[in-house]
Short mmCIF file of C-alpha atoms in Angstrom, two decimals:
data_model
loop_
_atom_site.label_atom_id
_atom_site.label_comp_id
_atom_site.label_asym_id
_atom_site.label_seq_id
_atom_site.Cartn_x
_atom_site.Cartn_y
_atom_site.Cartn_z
CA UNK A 1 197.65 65.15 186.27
CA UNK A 2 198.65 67.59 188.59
CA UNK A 3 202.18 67.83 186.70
CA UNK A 4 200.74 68.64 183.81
CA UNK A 5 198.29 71.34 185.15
CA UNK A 6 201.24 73.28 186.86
CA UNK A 7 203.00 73.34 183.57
CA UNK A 8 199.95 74.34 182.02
CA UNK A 9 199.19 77.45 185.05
CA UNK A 10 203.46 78.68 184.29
CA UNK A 11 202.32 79.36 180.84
CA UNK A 12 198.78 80.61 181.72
CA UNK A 13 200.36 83.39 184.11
CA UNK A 14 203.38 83.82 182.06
CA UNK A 15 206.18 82.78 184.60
CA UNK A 16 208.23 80.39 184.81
CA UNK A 17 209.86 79.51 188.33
CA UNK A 18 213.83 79.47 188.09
CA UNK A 19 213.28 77.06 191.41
CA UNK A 20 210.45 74.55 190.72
CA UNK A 21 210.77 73.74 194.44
CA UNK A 22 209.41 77.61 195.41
CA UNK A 23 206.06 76.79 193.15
CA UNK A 24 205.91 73.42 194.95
CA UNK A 25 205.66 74.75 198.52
CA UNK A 26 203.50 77.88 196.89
CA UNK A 27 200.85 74.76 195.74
CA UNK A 28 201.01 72.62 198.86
CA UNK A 29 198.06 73.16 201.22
CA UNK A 30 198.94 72.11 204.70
CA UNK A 31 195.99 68.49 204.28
CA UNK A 32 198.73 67.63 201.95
CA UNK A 33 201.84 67.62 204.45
CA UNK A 34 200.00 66.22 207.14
CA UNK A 35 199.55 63.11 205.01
CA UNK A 36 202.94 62.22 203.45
CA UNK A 37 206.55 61.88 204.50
CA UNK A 38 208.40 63.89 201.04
CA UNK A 39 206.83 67.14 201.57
CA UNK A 40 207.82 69.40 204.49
CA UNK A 41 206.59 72.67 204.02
CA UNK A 42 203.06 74.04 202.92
CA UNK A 43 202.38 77.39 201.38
CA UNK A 44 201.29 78.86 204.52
CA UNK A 45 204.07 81.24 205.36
CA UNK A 46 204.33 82.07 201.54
CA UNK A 47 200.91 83.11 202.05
CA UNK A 48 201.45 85.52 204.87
CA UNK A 49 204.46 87.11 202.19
CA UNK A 50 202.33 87.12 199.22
CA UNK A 51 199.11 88.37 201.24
CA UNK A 52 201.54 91.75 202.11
CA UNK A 53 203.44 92.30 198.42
CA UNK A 54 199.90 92.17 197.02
CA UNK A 55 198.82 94.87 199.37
CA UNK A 56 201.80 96.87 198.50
CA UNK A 57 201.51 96.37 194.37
CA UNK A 58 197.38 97.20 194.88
CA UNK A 59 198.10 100.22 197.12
CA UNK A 60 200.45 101.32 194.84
CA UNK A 61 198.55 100.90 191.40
CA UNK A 62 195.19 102.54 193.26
CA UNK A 63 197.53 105.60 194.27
CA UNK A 64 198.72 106.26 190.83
CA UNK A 65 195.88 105.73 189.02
CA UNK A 66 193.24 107.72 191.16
CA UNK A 67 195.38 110.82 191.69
CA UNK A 68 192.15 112.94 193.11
CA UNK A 69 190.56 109.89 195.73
CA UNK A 70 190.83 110.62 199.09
CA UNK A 71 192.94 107.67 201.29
CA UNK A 72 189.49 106.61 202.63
CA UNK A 73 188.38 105.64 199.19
CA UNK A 74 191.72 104.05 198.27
CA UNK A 75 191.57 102.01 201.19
CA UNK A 76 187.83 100.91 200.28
CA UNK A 77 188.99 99.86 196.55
CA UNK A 78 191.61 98.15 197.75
CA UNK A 79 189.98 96.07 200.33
CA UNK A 80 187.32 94.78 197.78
CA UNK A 81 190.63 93.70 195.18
CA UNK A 82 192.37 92.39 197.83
CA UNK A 83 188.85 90.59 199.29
CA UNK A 84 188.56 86.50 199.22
CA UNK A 85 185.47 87.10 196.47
CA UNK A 86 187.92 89.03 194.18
CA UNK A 87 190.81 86.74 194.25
CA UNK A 88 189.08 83.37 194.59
CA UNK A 89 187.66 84.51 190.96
CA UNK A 90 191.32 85.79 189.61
CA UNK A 91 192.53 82.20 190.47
CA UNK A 92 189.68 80.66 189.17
CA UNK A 93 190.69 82.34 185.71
CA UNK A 94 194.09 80.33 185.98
CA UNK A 95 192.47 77.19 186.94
CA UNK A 96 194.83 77.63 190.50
CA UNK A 97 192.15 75.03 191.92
CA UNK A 98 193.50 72.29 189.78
CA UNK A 99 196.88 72.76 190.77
CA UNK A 100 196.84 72.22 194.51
CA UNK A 101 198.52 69.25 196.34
CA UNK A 102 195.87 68.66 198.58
CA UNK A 103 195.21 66.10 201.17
CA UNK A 104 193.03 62.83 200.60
CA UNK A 105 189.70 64.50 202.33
CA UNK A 106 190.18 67.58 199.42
CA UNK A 107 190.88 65.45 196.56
CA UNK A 108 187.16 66.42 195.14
CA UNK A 109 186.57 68.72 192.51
CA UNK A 110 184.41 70.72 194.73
CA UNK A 111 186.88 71.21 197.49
CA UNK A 112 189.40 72.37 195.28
CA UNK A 113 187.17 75.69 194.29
CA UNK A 114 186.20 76.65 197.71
CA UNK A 115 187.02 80.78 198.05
CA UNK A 116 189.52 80.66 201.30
CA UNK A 117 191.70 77.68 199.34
CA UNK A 118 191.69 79.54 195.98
CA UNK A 119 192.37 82.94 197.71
CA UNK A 120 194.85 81.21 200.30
CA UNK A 121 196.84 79.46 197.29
CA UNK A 122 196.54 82.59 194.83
CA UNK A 123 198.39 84.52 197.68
CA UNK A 124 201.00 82.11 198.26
CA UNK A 125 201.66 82.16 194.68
CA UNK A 126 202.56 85.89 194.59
CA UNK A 127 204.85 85.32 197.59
CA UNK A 128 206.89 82.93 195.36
CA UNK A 129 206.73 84.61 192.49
CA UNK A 130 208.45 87.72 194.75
CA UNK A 131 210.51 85.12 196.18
CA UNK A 132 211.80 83.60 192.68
CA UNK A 133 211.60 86.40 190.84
CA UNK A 134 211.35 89.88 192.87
CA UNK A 135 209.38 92.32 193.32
CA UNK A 136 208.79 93.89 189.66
CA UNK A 137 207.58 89.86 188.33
CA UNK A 138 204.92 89.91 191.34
CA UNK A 139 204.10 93.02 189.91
CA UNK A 140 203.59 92.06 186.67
CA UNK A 141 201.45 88.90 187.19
CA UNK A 142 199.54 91.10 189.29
CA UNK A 143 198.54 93.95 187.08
CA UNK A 144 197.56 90.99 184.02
CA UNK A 145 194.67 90.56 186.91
CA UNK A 146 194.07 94.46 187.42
CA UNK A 147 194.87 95.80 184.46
CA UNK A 148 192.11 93.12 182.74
CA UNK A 149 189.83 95.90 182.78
CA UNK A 150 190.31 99.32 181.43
CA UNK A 151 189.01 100.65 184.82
CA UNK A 152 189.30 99.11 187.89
CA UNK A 153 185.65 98.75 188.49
CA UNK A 154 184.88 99.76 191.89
CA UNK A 155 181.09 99.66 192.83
CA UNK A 156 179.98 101.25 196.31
CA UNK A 157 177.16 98.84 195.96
CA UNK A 158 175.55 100.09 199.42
CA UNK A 159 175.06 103.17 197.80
CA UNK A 160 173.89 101.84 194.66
CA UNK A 161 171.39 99.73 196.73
CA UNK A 162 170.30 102.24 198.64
CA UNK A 163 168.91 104.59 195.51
CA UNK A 164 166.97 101.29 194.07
CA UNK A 165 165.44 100.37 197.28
CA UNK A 166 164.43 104.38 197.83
CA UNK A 167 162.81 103.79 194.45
CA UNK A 168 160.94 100.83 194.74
CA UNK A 169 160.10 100.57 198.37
CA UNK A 170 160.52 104.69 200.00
CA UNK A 171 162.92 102.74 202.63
CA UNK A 172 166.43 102.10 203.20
CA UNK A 173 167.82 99.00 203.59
CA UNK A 174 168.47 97.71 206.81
CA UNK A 175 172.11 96.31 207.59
CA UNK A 176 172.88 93.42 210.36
CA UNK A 177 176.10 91.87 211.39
CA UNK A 178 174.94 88.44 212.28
CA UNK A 179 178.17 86.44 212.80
CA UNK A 180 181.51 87.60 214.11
CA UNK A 181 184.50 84.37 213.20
CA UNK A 182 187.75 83.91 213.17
CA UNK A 183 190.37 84.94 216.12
CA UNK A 184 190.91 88.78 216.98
CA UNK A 185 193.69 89.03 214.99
CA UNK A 186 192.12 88.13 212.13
CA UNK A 187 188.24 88.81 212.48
CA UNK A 188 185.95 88.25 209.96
CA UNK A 189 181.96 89.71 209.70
CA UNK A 190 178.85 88.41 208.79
CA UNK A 191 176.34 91.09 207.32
CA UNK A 192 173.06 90.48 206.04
CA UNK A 193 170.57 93.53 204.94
CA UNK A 194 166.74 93.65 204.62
CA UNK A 195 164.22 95.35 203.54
CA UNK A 196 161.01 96.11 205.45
CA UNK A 197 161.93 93.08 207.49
CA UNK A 198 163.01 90.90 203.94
CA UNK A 199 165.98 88.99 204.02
CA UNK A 200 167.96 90.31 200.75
CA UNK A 201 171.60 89.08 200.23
CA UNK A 202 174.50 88.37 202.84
CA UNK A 203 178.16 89.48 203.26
CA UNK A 204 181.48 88.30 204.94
CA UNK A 205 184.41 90.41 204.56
CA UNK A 206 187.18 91.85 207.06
CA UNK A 207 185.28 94.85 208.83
CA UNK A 208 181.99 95.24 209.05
CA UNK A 209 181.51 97.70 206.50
CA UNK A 210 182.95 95.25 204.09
CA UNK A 211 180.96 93.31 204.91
CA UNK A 212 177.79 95.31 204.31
CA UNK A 213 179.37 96.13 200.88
CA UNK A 214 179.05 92.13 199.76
CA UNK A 215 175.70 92.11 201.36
CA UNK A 216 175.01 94.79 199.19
CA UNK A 217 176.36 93.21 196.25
CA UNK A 218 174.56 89.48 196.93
CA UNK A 219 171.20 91.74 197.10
CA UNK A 220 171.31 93.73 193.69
CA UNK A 221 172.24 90.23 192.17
CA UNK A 222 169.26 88.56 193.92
CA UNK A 223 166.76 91.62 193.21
CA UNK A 224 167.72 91.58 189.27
CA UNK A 225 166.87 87.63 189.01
CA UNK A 226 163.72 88.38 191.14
CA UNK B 1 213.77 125.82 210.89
CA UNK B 2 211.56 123.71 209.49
CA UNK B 3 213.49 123.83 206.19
CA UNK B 4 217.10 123.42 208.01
CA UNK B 5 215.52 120.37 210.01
CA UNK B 6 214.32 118.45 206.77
CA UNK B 7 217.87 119.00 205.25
CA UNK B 8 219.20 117.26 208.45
CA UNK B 9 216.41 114.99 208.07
CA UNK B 10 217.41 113.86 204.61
CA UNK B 11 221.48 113.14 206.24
CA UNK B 12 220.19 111.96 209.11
CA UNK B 13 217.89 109.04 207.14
CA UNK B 14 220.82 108.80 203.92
CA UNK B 15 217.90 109.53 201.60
CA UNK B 16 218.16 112.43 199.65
CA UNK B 17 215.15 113.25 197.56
CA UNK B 18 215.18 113.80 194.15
CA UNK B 19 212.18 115.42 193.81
CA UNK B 20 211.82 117.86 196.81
CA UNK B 21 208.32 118.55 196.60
CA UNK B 22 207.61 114.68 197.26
CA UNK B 23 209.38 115.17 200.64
CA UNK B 24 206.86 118.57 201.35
CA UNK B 25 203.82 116.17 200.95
CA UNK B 26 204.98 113.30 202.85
CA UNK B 27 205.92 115.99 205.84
CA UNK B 28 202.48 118.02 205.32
CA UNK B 29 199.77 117.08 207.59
CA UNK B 30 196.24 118.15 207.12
CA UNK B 31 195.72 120.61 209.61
CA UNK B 32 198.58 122.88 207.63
CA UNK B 33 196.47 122.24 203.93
CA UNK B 34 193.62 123.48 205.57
CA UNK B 35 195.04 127.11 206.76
CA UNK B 36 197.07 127.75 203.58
CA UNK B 37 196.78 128.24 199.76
CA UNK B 38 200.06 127.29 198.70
CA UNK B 39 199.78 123.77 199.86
CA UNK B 40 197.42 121.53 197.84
CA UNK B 41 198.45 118.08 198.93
CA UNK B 42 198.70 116.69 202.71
CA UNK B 43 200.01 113.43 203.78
CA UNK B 44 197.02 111.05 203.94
CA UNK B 45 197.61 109.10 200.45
CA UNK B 46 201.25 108.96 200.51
CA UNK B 47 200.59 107.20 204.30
CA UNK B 48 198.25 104.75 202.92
CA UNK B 49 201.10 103.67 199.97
CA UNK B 50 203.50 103.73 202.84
CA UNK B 51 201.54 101.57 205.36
CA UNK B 52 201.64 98.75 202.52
CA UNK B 53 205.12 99.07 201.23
CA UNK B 54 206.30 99.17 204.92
CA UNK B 55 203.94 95.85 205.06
CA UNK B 56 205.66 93.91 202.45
CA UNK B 57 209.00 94.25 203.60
CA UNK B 58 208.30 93.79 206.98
CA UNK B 59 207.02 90.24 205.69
CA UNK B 60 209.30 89.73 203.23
CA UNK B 61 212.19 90.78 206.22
CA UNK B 62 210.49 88.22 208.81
CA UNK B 63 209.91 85.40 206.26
CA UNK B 64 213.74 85.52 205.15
CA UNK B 65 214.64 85.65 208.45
CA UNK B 66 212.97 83.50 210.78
CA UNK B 67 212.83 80.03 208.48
CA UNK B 68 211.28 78.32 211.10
CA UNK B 69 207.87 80.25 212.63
CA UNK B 70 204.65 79.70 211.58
CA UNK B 71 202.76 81.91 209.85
CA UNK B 72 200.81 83.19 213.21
CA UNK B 73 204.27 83.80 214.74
CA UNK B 74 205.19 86.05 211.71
CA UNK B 75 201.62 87.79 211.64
CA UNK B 76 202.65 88.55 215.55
CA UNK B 77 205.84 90.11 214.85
CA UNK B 78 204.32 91.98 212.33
CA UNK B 79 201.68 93.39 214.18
CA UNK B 80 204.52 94.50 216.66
CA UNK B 81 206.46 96.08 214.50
CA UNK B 82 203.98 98.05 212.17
CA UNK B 83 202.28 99.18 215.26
CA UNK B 84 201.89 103.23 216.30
CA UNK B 85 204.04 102.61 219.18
CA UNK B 86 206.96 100.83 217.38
CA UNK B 87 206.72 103.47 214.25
CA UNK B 88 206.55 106.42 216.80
CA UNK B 89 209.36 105.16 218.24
CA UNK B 90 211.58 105.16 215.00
CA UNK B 91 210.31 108.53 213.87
CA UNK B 92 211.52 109.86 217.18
CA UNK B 93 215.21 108.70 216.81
CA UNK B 94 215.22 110.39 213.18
CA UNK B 95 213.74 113.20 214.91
CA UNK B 96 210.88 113.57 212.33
CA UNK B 97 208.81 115.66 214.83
CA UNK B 98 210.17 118.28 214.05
CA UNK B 99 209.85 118.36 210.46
CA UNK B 100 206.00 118.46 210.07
CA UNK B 101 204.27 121.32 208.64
CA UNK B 102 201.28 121.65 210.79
CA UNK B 103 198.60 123.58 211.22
CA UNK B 104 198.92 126.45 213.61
CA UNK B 105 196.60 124.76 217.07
CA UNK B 106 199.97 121.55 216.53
CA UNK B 107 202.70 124.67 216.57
CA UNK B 108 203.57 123.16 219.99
CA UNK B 109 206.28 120.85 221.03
CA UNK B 110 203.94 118.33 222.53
CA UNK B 111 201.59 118.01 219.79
CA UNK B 112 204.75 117.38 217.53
CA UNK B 113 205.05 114.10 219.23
CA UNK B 114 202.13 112.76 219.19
CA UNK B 115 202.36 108.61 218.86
CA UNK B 116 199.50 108.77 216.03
CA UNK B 117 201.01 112.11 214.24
CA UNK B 118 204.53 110.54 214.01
CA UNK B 119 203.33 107.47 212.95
CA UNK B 120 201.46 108.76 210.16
CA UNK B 121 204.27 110.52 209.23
CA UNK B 122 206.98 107.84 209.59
CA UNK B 123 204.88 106.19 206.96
CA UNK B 124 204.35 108.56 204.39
CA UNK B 125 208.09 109.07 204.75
CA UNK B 126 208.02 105.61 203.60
CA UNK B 127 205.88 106.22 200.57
CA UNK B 128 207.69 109.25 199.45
CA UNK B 129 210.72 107.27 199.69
CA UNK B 130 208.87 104.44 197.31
CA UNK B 131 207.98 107.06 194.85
CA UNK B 132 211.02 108.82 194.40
CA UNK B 133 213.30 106.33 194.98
CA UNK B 134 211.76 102.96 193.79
CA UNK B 135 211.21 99.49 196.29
CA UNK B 136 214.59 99.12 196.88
CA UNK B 137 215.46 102.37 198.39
CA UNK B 138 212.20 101.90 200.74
CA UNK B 139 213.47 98.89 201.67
CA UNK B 140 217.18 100.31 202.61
CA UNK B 141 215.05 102.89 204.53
CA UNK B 142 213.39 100.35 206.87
CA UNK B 143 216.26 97.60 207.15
CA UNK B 144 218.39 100.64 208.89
CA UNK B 145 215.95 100.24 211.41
CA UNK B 146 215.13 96.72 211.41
CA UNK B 147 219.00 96.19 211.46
CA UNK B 148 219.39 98.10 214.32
CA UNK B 149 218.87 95.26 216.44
CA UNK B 150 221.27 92.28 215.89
CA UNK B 151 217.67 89.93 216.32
CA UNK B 152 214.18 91.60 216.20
CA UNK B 153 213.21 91.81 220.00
CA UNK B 154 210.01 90.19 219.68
CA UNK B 155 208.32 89.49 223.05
CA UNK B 156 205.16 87.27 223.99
CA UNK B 157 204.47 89.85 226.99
CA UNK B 158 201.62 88.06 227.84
CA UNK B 159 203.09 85.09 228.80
CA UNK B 160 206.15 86.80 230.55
CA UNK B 161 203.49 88.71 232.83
CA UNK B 162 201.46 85.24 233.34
CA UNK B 163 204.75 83.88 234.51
CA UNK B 164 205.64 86.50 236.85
CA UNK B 165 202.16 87.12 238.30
CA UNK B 166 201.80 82.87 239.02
CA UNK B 167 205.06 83.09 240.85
CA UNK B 168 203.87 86.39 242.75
CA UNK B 169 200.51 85.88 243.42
CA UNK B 170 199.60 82.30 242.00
CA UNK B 171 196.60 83.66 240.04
CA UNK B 172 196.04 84.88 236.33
CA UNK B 173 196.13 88.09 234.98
CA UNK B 174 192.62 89.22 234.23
CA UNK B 175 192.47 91.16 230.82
CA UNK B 176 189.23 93.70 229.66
CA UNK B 177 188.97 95.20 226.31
CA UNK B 178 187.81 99.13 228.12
CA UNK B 179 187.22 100.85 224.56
CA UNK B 180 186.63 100.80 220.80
CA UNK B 181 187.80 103.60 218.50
CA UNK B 182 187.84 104.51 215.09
CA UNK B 183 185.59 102.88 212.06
CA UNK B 184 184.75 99.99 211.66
CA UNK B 185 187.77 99.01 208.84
CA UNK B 186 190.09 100.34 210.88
CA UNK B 187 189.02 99.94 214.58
CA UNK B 188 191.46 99.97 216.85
CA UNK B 189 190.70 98.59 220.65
CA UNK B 190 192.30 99.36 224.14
CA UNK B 191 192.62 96.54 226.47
CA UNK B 192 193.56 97.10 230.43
CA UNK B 193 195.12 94.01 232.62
CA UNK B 194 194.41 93.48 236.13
CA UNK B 195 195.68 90.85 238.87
CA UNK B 196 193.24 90.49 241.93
CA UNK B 197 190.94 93.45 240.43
CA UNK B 198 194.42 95.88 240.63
CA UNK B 199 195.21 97.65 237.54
CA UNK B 200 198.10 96.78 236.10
CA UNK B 201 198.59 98.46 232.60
CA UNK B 202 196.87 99.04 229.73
CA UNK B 203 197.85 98.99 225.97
CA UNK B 204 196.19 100.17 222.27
CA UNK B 205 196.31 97.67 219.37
CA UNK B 206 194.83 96.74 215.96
CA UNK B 207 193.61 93.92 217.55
CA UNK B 208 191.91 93.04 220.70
CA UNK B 209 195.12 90.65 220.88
CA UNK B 210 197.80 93.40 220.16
CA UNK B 211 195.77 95.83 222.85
CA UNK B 212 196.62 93.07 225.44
CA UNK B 213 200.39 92.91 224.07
CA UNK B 214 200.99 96.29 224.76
CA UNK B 215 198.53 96.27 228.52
CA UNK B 216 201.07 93.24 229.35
CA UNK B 217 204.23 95.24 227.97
CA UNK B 218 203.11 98.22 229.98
CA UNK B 219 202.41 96.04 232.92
CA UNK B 220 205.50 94.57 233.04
CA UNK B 221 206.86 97.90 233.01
CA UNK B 222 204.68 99.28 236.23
CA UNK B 223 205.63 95.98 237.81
CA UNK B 224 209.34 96.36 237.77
CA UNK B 225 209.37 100.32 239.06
CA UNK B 226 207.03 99.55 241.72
#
C-alpha cells in the first residue's frame, strides 16, 4: 500500500527522485527505525535541511513579491507559511500522511494526520528534493504550494479580532500565554485570548506573538459558528 | 573613502556586483536613509533574505558534512555559526566596517564595529549577493568562510568549563539567564555563569541555551588569563 501511495505522491508533486533511496529516508519517521533491522536512517536530519531551504525559498518569494513591506512584516508572513498549521495542511493536499513508514504504535489512520508528523515529514521532503534535485526543484515544488493562491493571503487576525470584538463587546480581547514546551532551543507558546473573562480560541506557535495570532485565528472561527 | 573601501570590498570578497546599486542597499543602514533624500532603501529587507539564504547553506554545508550527527548536533552548530558573534567576526576580516553608510551620530570608528551593526550587514551582504548573483554565488560567498577552517571548530563549552571547574573546585558551574531583550519573535536572552557565587562570564544568544554557550566560551576565556 504504501508503495503504491509514494508513486502516487511523485506524480501528485510532480517529481520524481533520481535516488528512490533519498525519498525513502525523507518518509521514514524515526517509530519506524526503532522497530526494524533494514532501515537505518529516518528523515530527521533531512528535516533540519529542508526546515532551512524552505525558509530561504519563502524569504525569498515574500521579498520579491512585497517590494514596499517593511522586514517586520516579512518576517510575520513568513512565520505563519512556514508555521506547523500551514504546512500540516499543504501536506495534507498531497496525502504526505499516507506515505509515512511509521512504527507499529502509528500505524492508525489518525496518527498519520497529526500536524508535527505531517509538518515534520513535509519538511524532510523538501530537504530531499534539494538533495536529489537542487535548489531550483525545491523551489519549484514549493511555489505549486504558494503560488496556489493569487495572493499570498496573509491575515493579521489579532487585528482583525480586535475591530469585531470593539464592535460587539466596546473591549479588547485579552491575550494569555498559558503553556511554555519544548527545550530553549526550540520553544514553543501556548496563547489563549478572552473576552470579558470568555475563553475564545487558543494558539501554539514559535513566539508568543505567534502564538496570539492562531489564538486569534481559532477565535474568529469559533465566533462565526457561534 | 567609503566608495574606494567598497571597491576593495568587492576584491577583497571575489564578488563583483553587477548591479552596483544592489551593493549601496545592502551597505546602507537606516540611520543614513533617515538624514538623506537620495537614499530610499536601507538594509533591513535585504538582511532578512540574507539571514535565510545564509540559513540554508549553513544546513545544507553541515548536513553534507557531518554524515553522522543528529539533528540536535546540527541545530547546535548552526546556532554557532549564524550567531552575531560568529557573523561579526567574519565581517571584520573582510573589513566591512568600514563600508557602511551611516547616519551621522555612527560616523565614529567604534560605532562601525558594533557586533549587531556588522552582523546585520554581513547578512544583507549575503542577500545582495543572492540577488545579483543567484544561490550559487551566495553559497561561494559563505564556503570561503566556512572553508577557512580545515573542520568547523564547533565546541560544547559547557561541558569543557564543567570539566575544568570539577577538577578545580569539584562543584558545578551555576548558570542564570540575567536579561531578556528584543520582541517576543525575536528575543534574544543573556545568560551569566558562576562557580561558588564568583562570576565567571557571561554570553548573548538566541536561545537561553546559546546565551550559556557563549557565558561558558567567555568563561573559559577569563579562566585561562587569570
Amino acid at each position: 500500500m504504501l508503495n503504491k501511495n509514494r508513486e502516487k505522491l511523485q506524480k501528485v508533486i510532480e517529481y520524481e527522485f533520481g535516488d528512490p533511496e533519498i525519498l525513502t529516508t525523507a518518509l521514514t519517521h524515526k517509530s519506524y527505525v526503532a522497530e526494524t533491522i533494514v532501515m537505518e536512517n529516518c528523515n530527521e536530519r533531512m528535516e533540519f535541511l529542508g526546515d532551512s531551504i524552505l525558509s530561504a525559498i519563502v524569504a525569498e518569494t515574500l521579498y520579491l513579491r512585497y517590494p514596499h513591506e517593511s522586514e517586520g512584516k516579512l518576517s510575520l508572513f513568513k512565520a505563519q507559511i512556514v508555521s506547523a498549521h500551514n504546512l500540516s495542511g499543504w501536506a495534507r493536499e498531497v496525502d504526505l500522511g499516507g506515505c509515512i513508514y511509521l512504527g507499529k504504535s502509528g500505524y492508525t489512520e489518525e496518527a498519520r494526520q497529526r500536524e508535527n508528523l505531517l509538518c515534520d515529514t513535509f519538511e524532510a521532503i523538501i530537504g530531499a528534493i534539494y538533495l536529489d534535485g537542487g535548489f531550483e526543484n525545491a523551489k519549484k515544488f514549493i511555489l505549486k504550494f504558494l503560488n496556489n493562491r493569487e495572493e499570498i493571503e496573509i491575515t493579521d487576525y489579532k487585528s482583525r479580532l480586535q475591530e469585531i470584538l470593539q464592535s460587539i463587546y466596546k473591549e479588547l480581547p485579552e491575550y494569555k500565554i498559558i503553556k511554555e514546551l519544548g527545550p530553549d532551543h526550540n520553544k514553543k507558546f501556548e496563547a489563549a485570548v478572552y473576552i470579558k473573562g470568555k475563553f475564545l480560541g487558543k494558539g501554539t506557535g514559535n513566539s508568543k506573538k505567534e502564538a496570539q495570532q492562531f489564538a486569534a485565528e481559532q477565535a474568529m472561527k469559533n465566533i462565526k459558528t457561534e
